Short mmCIF file of C-alpha atoms and ligand atoms in Angstrom, two decimals:
data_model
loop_
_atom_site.label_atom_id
_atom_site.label_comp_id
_atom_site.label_asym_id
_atom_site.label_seq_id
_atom_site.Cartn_x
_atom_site.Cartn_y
_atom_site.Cartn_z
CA UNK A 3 9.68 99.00 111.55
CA UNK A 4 11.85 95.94 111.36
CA UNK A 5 11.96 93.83 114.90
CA UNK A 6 8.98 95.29 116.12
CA UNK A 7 5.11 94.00 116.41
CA UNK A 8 3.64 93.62 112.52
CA UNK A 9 0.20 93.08 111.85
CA UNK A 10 1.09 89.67 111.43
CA UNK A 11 1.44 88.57 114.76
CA UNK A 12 -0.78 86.03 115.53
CA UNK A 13 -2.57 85.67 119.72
CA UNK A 14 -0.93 82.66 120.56
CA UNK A 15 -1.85 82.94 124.44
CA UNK A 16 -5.42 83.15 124.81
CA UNK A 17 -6.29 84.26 128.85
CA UNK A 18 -9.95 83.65 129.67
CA UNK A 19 -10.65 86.11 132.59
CA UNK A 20 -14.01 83.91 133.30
CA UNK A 21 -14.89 86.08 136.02
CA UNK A 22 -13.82 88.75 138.72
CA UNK A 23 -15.72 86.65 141.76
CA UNK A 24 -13.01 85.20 144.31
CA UNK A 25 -13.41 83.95 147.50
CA UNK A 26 -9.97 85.47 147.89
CA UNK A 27 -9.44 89.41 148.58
CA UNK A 28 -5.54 90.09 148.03
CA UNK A 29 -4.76 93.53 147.89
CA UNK A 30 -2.65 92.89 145.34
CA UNK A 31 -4.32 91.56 143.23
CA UNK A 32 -4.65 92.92 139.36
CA UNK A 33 -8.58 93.21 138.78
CA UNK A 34 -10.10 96.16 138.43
CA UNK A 35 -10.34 98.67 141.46
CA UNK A 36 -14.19 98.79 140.65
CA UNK A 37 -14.93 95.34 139.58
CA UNK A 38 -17.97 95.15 141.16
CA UNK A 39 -19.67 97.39 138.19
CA UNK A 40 -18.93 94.55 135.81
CA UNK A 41 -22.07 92.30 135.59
CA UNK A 42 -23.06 90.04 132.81
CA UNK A 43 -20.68 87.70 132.49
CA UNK A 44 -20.14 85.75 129.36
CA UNK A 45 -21.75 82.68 129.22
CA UNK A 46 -20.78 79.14 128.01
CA UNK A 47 -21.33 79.66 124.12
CA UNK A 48 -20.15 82.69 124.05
CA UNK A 49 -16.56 81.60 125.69
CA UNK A 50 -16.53 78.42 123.13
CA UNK A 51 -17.41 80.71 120.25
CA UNK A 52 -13.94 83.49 121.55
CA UNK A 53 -12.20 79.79 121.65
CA UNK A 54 -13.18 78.79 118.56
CA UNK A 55 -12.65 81.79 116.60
CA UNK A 56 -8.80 82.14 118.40
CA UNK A 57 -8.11 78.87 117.71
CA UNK A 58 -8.62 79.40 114.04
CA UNK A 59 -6.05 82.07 114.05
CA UNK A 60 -3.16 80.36 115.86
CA UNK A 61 -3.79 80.45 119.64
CA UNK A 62 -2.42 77.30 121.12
CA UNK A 63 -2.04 78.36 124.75
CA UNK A 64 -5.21 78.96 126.95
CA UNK A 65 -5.30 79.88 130.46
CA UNK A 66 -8.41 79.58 132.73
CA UNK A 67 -8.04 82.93 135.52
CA UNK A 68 -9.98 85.26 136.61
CA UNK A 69 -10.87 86.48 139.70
CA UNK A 70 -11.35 82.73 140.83
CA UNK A 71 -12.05 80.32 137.68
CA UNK A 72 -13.11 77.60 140.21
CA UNK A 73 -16.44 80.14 140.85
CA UNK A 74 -17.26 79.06 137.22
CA UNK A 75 -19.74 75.59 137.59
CA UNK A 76 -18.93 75.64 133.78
CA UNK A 77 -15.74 75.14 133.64
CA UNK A 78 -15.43 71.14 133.71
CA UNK A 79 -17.11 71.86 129.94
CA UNK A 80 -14.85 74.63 128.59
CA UNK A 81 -12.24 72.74 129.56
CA UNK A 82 -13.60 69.27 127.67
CA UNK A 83 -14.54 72.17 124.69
CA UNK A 84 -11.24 73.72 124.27
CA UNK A 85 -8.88 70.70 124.44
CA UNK A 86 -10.97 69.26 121.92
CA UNK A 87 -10.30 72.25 119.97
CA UNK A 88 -6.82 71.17 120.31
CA UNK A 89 -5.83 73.79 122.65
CA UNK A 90 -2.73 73.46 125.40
CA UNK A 91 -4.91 74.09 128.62
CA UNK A 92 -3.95 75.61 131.96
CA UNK A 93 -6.07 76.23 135.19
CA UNK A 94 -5.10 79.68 137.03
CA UNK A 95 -6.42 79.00 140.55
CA UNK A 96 -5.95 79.69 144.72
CA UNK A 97 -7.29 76.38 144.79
CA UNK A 98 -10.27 77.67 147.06
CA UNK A 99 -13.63 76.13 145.63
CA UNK A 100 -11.52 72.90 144.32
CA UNK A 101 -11.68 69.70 145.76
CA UNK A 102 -10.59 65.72 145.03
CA UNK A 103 -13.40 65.11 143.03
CA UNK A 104 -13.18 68.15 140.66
CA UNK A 105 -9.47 68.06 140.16
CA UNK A 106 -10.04 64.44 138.75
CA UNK A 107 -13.30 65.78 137.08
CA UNK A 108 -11.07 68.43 135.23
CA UNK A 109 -8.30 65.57 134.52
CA UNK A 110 -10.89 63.38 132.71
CA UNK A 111 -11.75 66.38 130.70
CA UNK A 112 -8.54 66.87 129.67
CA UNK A 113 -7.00 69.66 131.62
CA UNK A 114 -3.19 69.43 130.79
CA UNK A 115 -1.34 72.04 133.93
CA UNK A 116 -2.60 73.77 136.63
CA UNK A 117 -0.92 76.46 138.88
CA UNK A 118 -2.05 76.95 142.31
CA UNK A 119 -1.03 80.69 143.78
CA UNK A 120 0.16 80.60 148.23
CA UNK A 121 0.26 83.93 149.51
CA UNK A 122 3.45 83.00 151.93
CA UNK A 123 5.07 79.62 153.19
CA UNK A 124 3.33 80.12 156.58
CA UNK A 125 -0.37 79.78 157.49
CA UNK A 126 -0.55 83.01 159.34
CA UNK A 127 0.85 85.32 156.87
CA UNK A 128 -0.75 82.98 153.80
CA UNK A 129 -4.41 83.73 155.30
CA UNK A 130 -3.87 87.32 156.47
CA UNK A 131 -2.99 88.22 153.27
CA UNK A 132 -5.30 86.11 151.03
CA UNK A 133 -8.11 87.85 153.90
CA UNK A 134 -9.55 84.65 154.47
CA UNK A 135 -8.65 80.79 156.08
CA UNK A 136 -7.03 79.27 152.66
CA UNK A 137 -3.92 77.93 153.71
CA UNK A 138 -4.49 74.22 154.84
CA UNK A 139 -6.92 73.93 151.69
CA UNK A 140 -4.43 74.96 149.65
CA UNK A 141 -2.20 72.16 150.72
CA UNK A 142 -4.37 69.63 150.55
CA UNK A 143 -4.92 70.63 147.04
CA UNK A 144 -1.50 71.29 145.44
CA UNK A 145 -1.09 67.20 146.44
CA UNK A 146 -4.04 66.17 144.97
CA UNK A 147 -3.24 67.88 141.78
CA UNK A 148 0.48 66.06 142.22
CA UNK A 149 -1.37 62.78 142.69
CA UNK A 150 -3.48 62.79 139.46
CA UNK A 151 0.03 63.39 137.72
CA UNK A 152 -0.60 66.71 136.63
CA UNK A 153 2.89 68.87 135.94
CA UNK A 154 2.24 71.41 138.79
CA UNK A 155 2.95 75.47 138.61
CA UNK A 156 3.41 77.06 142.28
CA UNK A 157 3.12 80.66 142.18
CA UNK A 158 4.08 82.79 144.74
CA UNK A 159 3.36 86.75 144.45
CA UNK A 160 6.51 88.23 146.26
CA UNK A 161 6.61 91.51 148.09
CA UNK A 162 8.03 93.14 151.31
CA UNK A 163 5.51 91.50 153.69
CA UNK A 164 6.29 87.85 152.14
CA UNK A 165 9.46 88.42 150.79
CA UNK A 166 11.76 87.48 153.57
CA UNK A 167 10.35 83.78 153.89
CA UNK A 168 11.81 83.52 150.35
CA UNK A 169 14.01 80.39 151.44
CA UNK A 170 10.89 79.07 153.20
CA UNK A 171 8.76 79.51 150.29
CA UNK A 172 11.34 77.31 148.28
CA UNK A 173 11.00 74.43 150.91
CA UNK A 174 7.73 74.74 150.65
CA UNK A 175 7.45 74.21 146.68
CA UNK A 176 10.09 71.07 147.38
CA UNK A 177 7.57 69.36 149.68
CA UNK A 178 4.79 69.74 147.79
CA UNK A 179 6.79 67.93 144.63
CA UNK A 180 6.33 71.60 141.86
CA UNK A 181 7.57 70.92 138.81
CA UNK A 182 7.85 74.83 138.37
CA UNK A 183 7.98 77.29 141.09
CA UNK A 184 6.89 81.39 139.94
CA UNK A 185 8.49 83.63 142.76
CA UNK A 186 7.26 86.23 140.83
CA UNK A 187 7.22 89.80 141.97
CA UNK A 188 4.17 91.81 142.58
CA UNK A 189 3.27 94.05 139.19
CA UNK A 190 1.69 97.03 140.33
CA UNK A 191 -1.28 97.39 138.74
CA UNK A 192 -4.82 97.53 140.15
CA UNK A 193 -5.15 96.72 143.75
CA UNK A 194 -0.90 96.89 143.95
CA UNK A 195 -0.47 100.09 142.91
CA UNK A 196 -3.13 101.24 145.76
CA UNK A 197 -1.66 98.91 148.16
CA UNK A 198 2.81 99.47 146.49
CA UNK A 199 3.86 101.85 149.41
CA UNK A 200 2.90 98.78 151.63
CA UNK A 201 4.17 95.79 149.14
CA UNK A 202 7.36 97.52 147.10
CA UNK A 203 10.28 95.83 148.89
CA UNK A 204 13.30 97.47 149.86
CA UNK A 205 16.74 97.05 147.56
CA UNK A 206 18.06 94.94 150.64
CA UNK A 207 15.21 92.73 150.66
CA UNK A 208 15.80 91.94 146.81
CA UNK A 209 19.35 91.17 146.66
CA UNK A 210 19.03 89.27 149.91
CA UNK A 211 16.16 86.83 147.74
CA UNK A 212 17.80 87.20 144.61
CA UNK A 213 20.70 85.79 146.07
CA UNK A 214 18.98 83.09 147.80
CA UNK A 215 16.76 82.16 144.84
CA UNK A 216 19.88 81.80 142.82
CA UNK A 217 21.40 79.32 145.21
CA UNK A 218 18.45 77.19 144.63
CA UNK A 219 18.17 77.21 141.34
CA UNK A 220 21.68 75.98 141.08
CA UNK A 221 20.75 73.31 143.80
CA UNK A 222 17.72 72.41 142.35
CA UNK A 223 18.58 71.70 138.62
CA UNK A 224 17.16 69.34 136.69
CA UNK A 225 14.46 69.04 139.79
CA UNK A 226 12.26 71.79 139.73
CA UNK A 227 12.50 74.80 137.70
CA UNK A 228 12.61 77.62 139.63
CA UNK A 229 11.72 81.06 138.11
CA UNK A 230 12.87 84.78 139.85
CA UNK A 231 12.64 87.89 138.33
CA UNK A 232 13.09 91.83 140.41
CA UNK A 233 10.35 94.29 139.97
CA UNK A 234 10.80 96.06 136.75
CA UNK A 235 10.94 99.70 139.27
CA UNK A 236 14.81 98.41 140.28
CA UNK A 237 16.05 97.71 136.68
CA UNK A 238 17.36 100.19 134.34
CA UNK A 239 15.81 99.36 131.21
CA UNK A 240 12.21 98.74 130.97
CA UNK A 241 10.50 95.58 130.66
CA UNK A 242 8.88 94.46 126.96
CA UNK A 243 5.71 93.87 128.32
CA UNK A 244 3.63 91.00 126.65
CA UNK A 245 5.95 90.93 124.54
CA UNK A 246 4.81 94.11 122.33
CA UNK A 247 1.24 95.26 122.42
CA UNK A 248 -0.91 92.94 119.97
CA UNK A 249 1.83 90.65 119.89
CA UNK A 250 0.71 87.34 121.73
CA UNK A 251 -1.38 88.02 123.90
CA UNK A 252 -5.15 88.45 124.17
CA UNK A 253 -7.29 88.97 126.97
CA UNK A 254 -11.12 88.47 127.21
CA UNK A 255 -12.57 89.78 130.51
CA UNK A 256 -15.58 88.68 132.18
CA UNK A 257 -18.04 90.55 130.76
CA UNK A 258 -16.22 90.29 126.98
CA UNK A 259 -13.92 92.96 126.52
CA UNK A 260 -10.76 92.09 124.36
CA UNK A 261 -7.89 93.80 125.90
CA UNK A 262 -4.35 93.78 124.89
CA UNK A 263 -3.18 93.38 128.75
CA UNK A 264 -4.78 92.43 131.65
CA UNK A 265 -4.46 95.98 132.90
CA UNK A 266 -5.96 97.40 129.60
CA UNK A 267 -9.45 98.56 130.70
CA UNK A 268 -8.12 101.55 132.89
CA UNK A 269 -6.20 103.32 129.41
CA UNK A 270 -7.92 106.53 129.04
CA UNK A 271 -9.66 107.45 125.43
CA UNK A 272 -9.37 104.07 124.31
CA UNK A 273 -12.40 101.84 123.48
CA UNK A 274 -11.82 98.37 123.53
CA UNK A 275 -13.99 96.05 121.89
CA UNK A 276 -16.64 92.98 122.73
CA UNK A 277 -16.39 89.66 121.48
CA UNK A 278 -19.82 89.74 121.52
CA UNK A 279 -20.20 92.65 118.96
CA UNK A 280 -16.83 91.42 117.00
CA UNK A 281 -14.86 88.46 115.96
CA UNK A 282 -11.92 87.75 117.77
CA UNK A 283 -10.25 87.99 113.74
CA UNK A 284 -11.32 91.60 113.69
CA UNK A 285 -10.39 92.59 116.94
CA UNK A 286 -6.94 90.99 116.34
CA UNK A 287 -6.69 92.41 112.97
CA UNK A 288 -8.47 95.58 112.34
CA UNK A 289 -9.53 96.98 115.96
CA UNK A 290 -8.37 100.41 116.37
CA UNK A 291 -7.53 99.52 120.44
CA UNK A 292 -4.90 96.31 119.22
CA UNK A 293 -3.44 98.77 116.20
CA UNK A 294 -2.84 101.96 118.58
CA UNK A 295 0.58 100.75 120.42
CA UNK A 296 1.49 98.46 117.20
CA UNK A 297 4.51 99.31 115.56
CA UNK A 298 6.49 102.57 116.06
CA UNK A 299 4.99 105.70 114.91
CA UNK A 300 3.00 106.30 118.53
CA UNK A 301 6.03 106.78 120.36
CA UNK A 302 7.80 109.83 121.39
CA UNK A 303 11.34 110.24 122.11
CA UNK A 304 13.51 108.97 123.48
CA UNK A 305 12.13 105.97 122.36
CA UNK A 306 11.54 106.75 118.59
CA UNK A 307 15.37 106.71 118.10
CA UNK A 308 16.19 104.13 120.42
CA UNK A 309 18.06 101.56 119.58
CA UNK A 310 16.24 99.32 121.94
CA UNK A 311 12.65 99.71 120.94
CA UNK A 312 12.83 96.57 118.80
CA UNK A 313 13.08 94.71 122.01
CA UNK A 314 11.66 96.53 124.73
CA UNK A 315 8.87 98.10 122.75
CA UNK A 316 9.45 101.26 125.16
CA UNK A 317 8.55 99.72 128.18
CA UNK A 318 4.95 98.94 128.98
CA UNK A 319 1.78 101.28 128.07
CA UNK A 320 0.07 100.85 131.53
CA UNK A 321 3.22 101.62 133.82
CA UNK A 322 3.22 104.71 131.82
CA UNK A 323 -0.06 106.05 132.08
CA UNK A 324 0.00 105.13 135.90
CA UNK A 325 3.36 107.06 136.35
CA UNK A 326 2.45 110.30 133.58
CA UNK A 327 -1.02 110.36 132.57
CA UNK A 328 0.05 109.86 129.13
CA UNK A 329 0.21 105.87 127.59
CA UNK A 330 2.43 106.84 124.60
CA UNK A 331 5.16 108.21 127.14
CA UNK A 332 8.46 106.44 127.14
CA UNK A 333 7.69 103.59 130.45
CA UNK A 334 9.74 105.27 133.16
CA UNK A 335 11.22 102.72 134.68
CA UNK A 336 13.59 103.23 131.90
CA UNK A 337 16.70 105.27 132.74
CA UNK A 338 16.54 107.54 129.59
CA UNK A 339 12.65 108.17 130.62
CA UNK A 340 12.43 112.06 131.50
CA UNK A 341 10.19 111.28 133.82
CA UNK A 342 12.59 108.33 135.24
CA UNK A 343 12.67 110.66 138.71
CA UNK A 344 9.20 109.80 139.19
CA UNK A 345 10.39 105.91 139.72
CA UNK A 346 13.28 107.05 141.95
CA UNK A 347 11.21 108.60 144.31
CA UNK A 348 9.19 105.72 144.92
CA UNK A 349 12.26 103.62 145.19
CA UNK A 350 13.47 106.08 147.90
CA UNK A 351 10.32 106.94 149.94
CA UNK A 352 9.87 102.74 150.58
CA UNK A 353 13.86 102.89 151.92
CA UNK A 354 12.32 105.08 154.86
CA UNK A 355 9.30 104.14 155.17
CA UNK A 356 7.79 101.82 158.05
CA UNK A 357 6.08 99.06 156.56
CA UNK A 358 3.57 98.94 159.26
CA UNK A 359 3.04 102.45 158.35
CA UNK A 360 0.94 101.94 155.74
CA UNK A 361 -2.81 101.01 155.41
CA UNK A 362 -4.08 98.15 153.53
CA UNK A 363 -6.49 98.08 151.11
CA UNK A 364 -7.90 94.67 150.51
CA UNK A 365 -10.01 93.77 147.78
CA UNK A 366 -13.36 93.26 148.04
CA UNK A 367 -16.40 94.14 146.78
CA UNK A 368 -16.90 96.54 149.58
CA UNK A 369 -13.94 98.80 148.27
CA UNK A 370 -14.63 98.04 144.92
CA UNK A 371 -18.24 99.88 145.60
CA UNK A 372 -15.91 102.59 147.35
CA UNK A 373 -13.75 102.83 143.96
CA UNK A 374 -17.03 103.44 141.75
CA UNK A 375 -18.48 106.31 144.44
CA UNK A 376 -15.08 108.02 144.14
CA UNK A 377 -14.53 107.79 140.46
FE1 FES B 26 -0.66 96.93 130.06
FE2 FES B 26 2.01 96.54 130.37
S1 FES B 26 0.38 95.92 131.70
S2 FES B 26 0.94 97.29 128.62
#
C-alpha cells in the first residue's frame, strides 16, 4: 500500500457547503439534481462545533461555498469564529447578495481571500447563463473586494458556450487587478452532466484556449497567476481526484452530511454520515463511507496492478459510477479503462453535434422538484 491514502491522512481542506440556496441557476452547476429535498440546514453552533472539531485534527484551509454562502446572514460570525480558531479562510461566492458594506464587514472579521465566479467576459452571455441580471454586480464587486486589499481569486467555469471568449476572459481578470485567475473547466457532475452534450467543448475549441491561455501565462508572469487545466474526458490518464479519497478533503453539506467529494451524495449503497450524529474525528477515522475507497484492496483491474495507482488513485469514484454504474470500476477516462469507449463516444458525438441542438437544463428549484418526481 505504499504511496497511496493511509489512515493517517489528516482533512486539511475543510469545504463548508452552508447551503444549496442561490440566487444563481447555472446549469452547470455541481449541487444536487434534487436539492430542493434537502431542508434543515445546519445552524450556527453546529457549523462552529464541525470547525472546531476539524481544526483539532489538522484542517488549516476552510472554504465558505455552497449554493450561495452570501444567502447565509450568519456568515459575518463563522467567519470571526473560524479565524479565531486559527483557520486560513476563503469566501466561495457569485458575488450576488454582497455589497460594500459586507465585504468590509467580512474584512473586519477577518476573512483572508475571496473568489468571485463570472459566467463569461460579456454581460449577455454572463447573465444568460448565470439565468439571472448578475453581471454589472459582479463588477462592482470584484473592485470592492480589490479595494479592501483582499488577494482576489477570479474563477471562470469554461465550456463550449464561453469558451471561445477565452482571450476576453483574460482581459477581463487584468482589469479587474486578480491576483489568481481559475479558467477552470466544467467537471461534469450534477447539473453538467445533464446539461455536457450542451457544455463539453470540441478538441478545436481546447487547443485553440489552451494555446491562448499559455501565451498569457507567459505574458503575465510574476503579475497574475493564471491557472488552465483540459477536461479530464480529453486526457489519457485519469485525474487523482481530491487527491485520493479521505485524503484532504472533507465536505459538510447543508444539511450535515460528511462526504468525501462534493459529488459524494449520489454513490449508490453508501451511507454517509452526520456531523450531527458523529464527530468529525470519527467520521475521518473510523466511518465506513471515508474507509471504502482508502487504500487499494477495492479496486479491480487494471488498476490493482497498475503502476500508477499510487498517483492517480484510479481515477475518480464519481466519474465512474456516472460512466458504469459501478464506483470501484477503473475511472474511464483512463486509456487502459475497458470501458474507456464509453468516453470516446462522448468525445465524438459533441464533434457533430450542433450546439444549439441541445436543450438546457437550468437549475432551479423548479427542476430540482422535477428531479425528485422522476427519481
Ligand atoms: Fe467524487 Fe471524484 S468527484 S471522487
Amino acid at each position: 500500500m505504499a504511496g497511496l491514502v493511509s489512515n493517517n491522512a489528516k482533512p486539511l481542506w475543510l469545504l463548508a457547503e452552508l447551503t444549496y440556496a442561490c440566487p444563481l441557476q447555472c446549469p452547470y452547476c455541481s449541487n444536487p439534481l434534487d436539492f430542493a429535498k434537502t431542508k434543515n440546514e445546519l445552524n450556527t453552533e453546529e457549523w462552529l462545533k464541525v470547525f472546531r472539531e476539524a481544526r483539532a485534527m489538522g484542517a488549516t484551509q476552510l472554504g465558505f461555498s455552497g449554493g450561495e454562502p452570501l444567502v447565509r446572514q450568519d456568515l459575518e460570525i463563522l467567519i470571526r469564529e473560524a479565524r479565531a480558531m486559527g483557520y486560513y479562510t476563503n469566501l466561495i461566492t457569485s458575488g450576488v447578495g454582497m455589497d460594500a458594506e459586507r465585504v468590509k464587514a467580512f474584512k473586519d472579521a477577518g476573512l483572508d481571500h475571496i473568489q468571485v465566479s463570472f459566467q463569461a467576459s460579456s454581460e449577455e452571455l454572463n447573465d444568460f447563463i448565470a439565468g439571472t441580471d448578475a453581471f454589472q454586480h459582479k463588477l462592482d464587486m470584484a473592485r470592492e473586494v480589490k479595494k479592501n486589499g483582499y488577494p482576489m481569486v477570479l474563477c471562470f467555469v469554461l465550456h463550449r458556450q464561453n469558451i471561445e471568449q477565452i482571450e476576453q476572459v483574460i482581459q477581463l481578470a487584468v482589469e479587474l487587478q486578480a491576483d489568481y485567475v481559475e479558467l477552470a473547466t466544467t467537471q461534469y457532475y450534477g447539473w453538467a452532466w445533464v446539461n455536457r452534450d450542451y457544455l463539453l467543448p470540441t478538441l478545436a475549441q481546447l487547443q485553440t484556449a489552451e494555446a491562448i491561455a499559455h501565451e498569457y501565462q507567459a505574458k503575465l508572469k510574476g503579475k497574475m497567476k493564471l491557472y488552465y487545466v483540459v477536461p479530464d474526458y480529453y486526457e489519457k490518464r485519469p485525474k487523482a481526484c481530491m487527491n485520493g479519497w479521505g485524503a484532504v478533503f472533507l465536505t459538510i453539506t447543508p444539511d450535515g452530511l460528511a462526504l468525501p467529494c462534493h459529488a459524494a451524495r449520489q454513490l449508490p449503497n453508501m451511507t454517509f454520515p452526520n456531523v450531527r450524529d458523529h464527530s468529525v474525528d470519527w467520521i475521518w477515522r473510523e466511518s465506513p463511507a471515508f474507509n471504502w475507497f482508502r487504500g487499494d484492496e477495492w479496486m479491480k483491474e487494471p488498476c490493482r496492478s497498475c503502476p500508477e495507482k499510487t498517483k492517480d488513485f484510479g481515477g475518480c469514484r464519481c466519474q465512474a459510477y456516472l460512466f458504469t454504474g459501478d464506483p470501484t470500476n477503473t475511472d474511464p477516462v483512463c486509456s487502459l479503462s475497458p470501458e474507456h469507449e464509453k468516453i470516446m463516444q462522448v468525445i465524438n458525438s459533441r464533434e457533430q453535434i450542433n450546439s444549439n441542438a441541445a436543450p438546457l437544463v437550468f437549475r432551479n428549484p423548479k427542476n430540482s422538484k422535477e428531479f425528485i418526481k422522476a427519481s
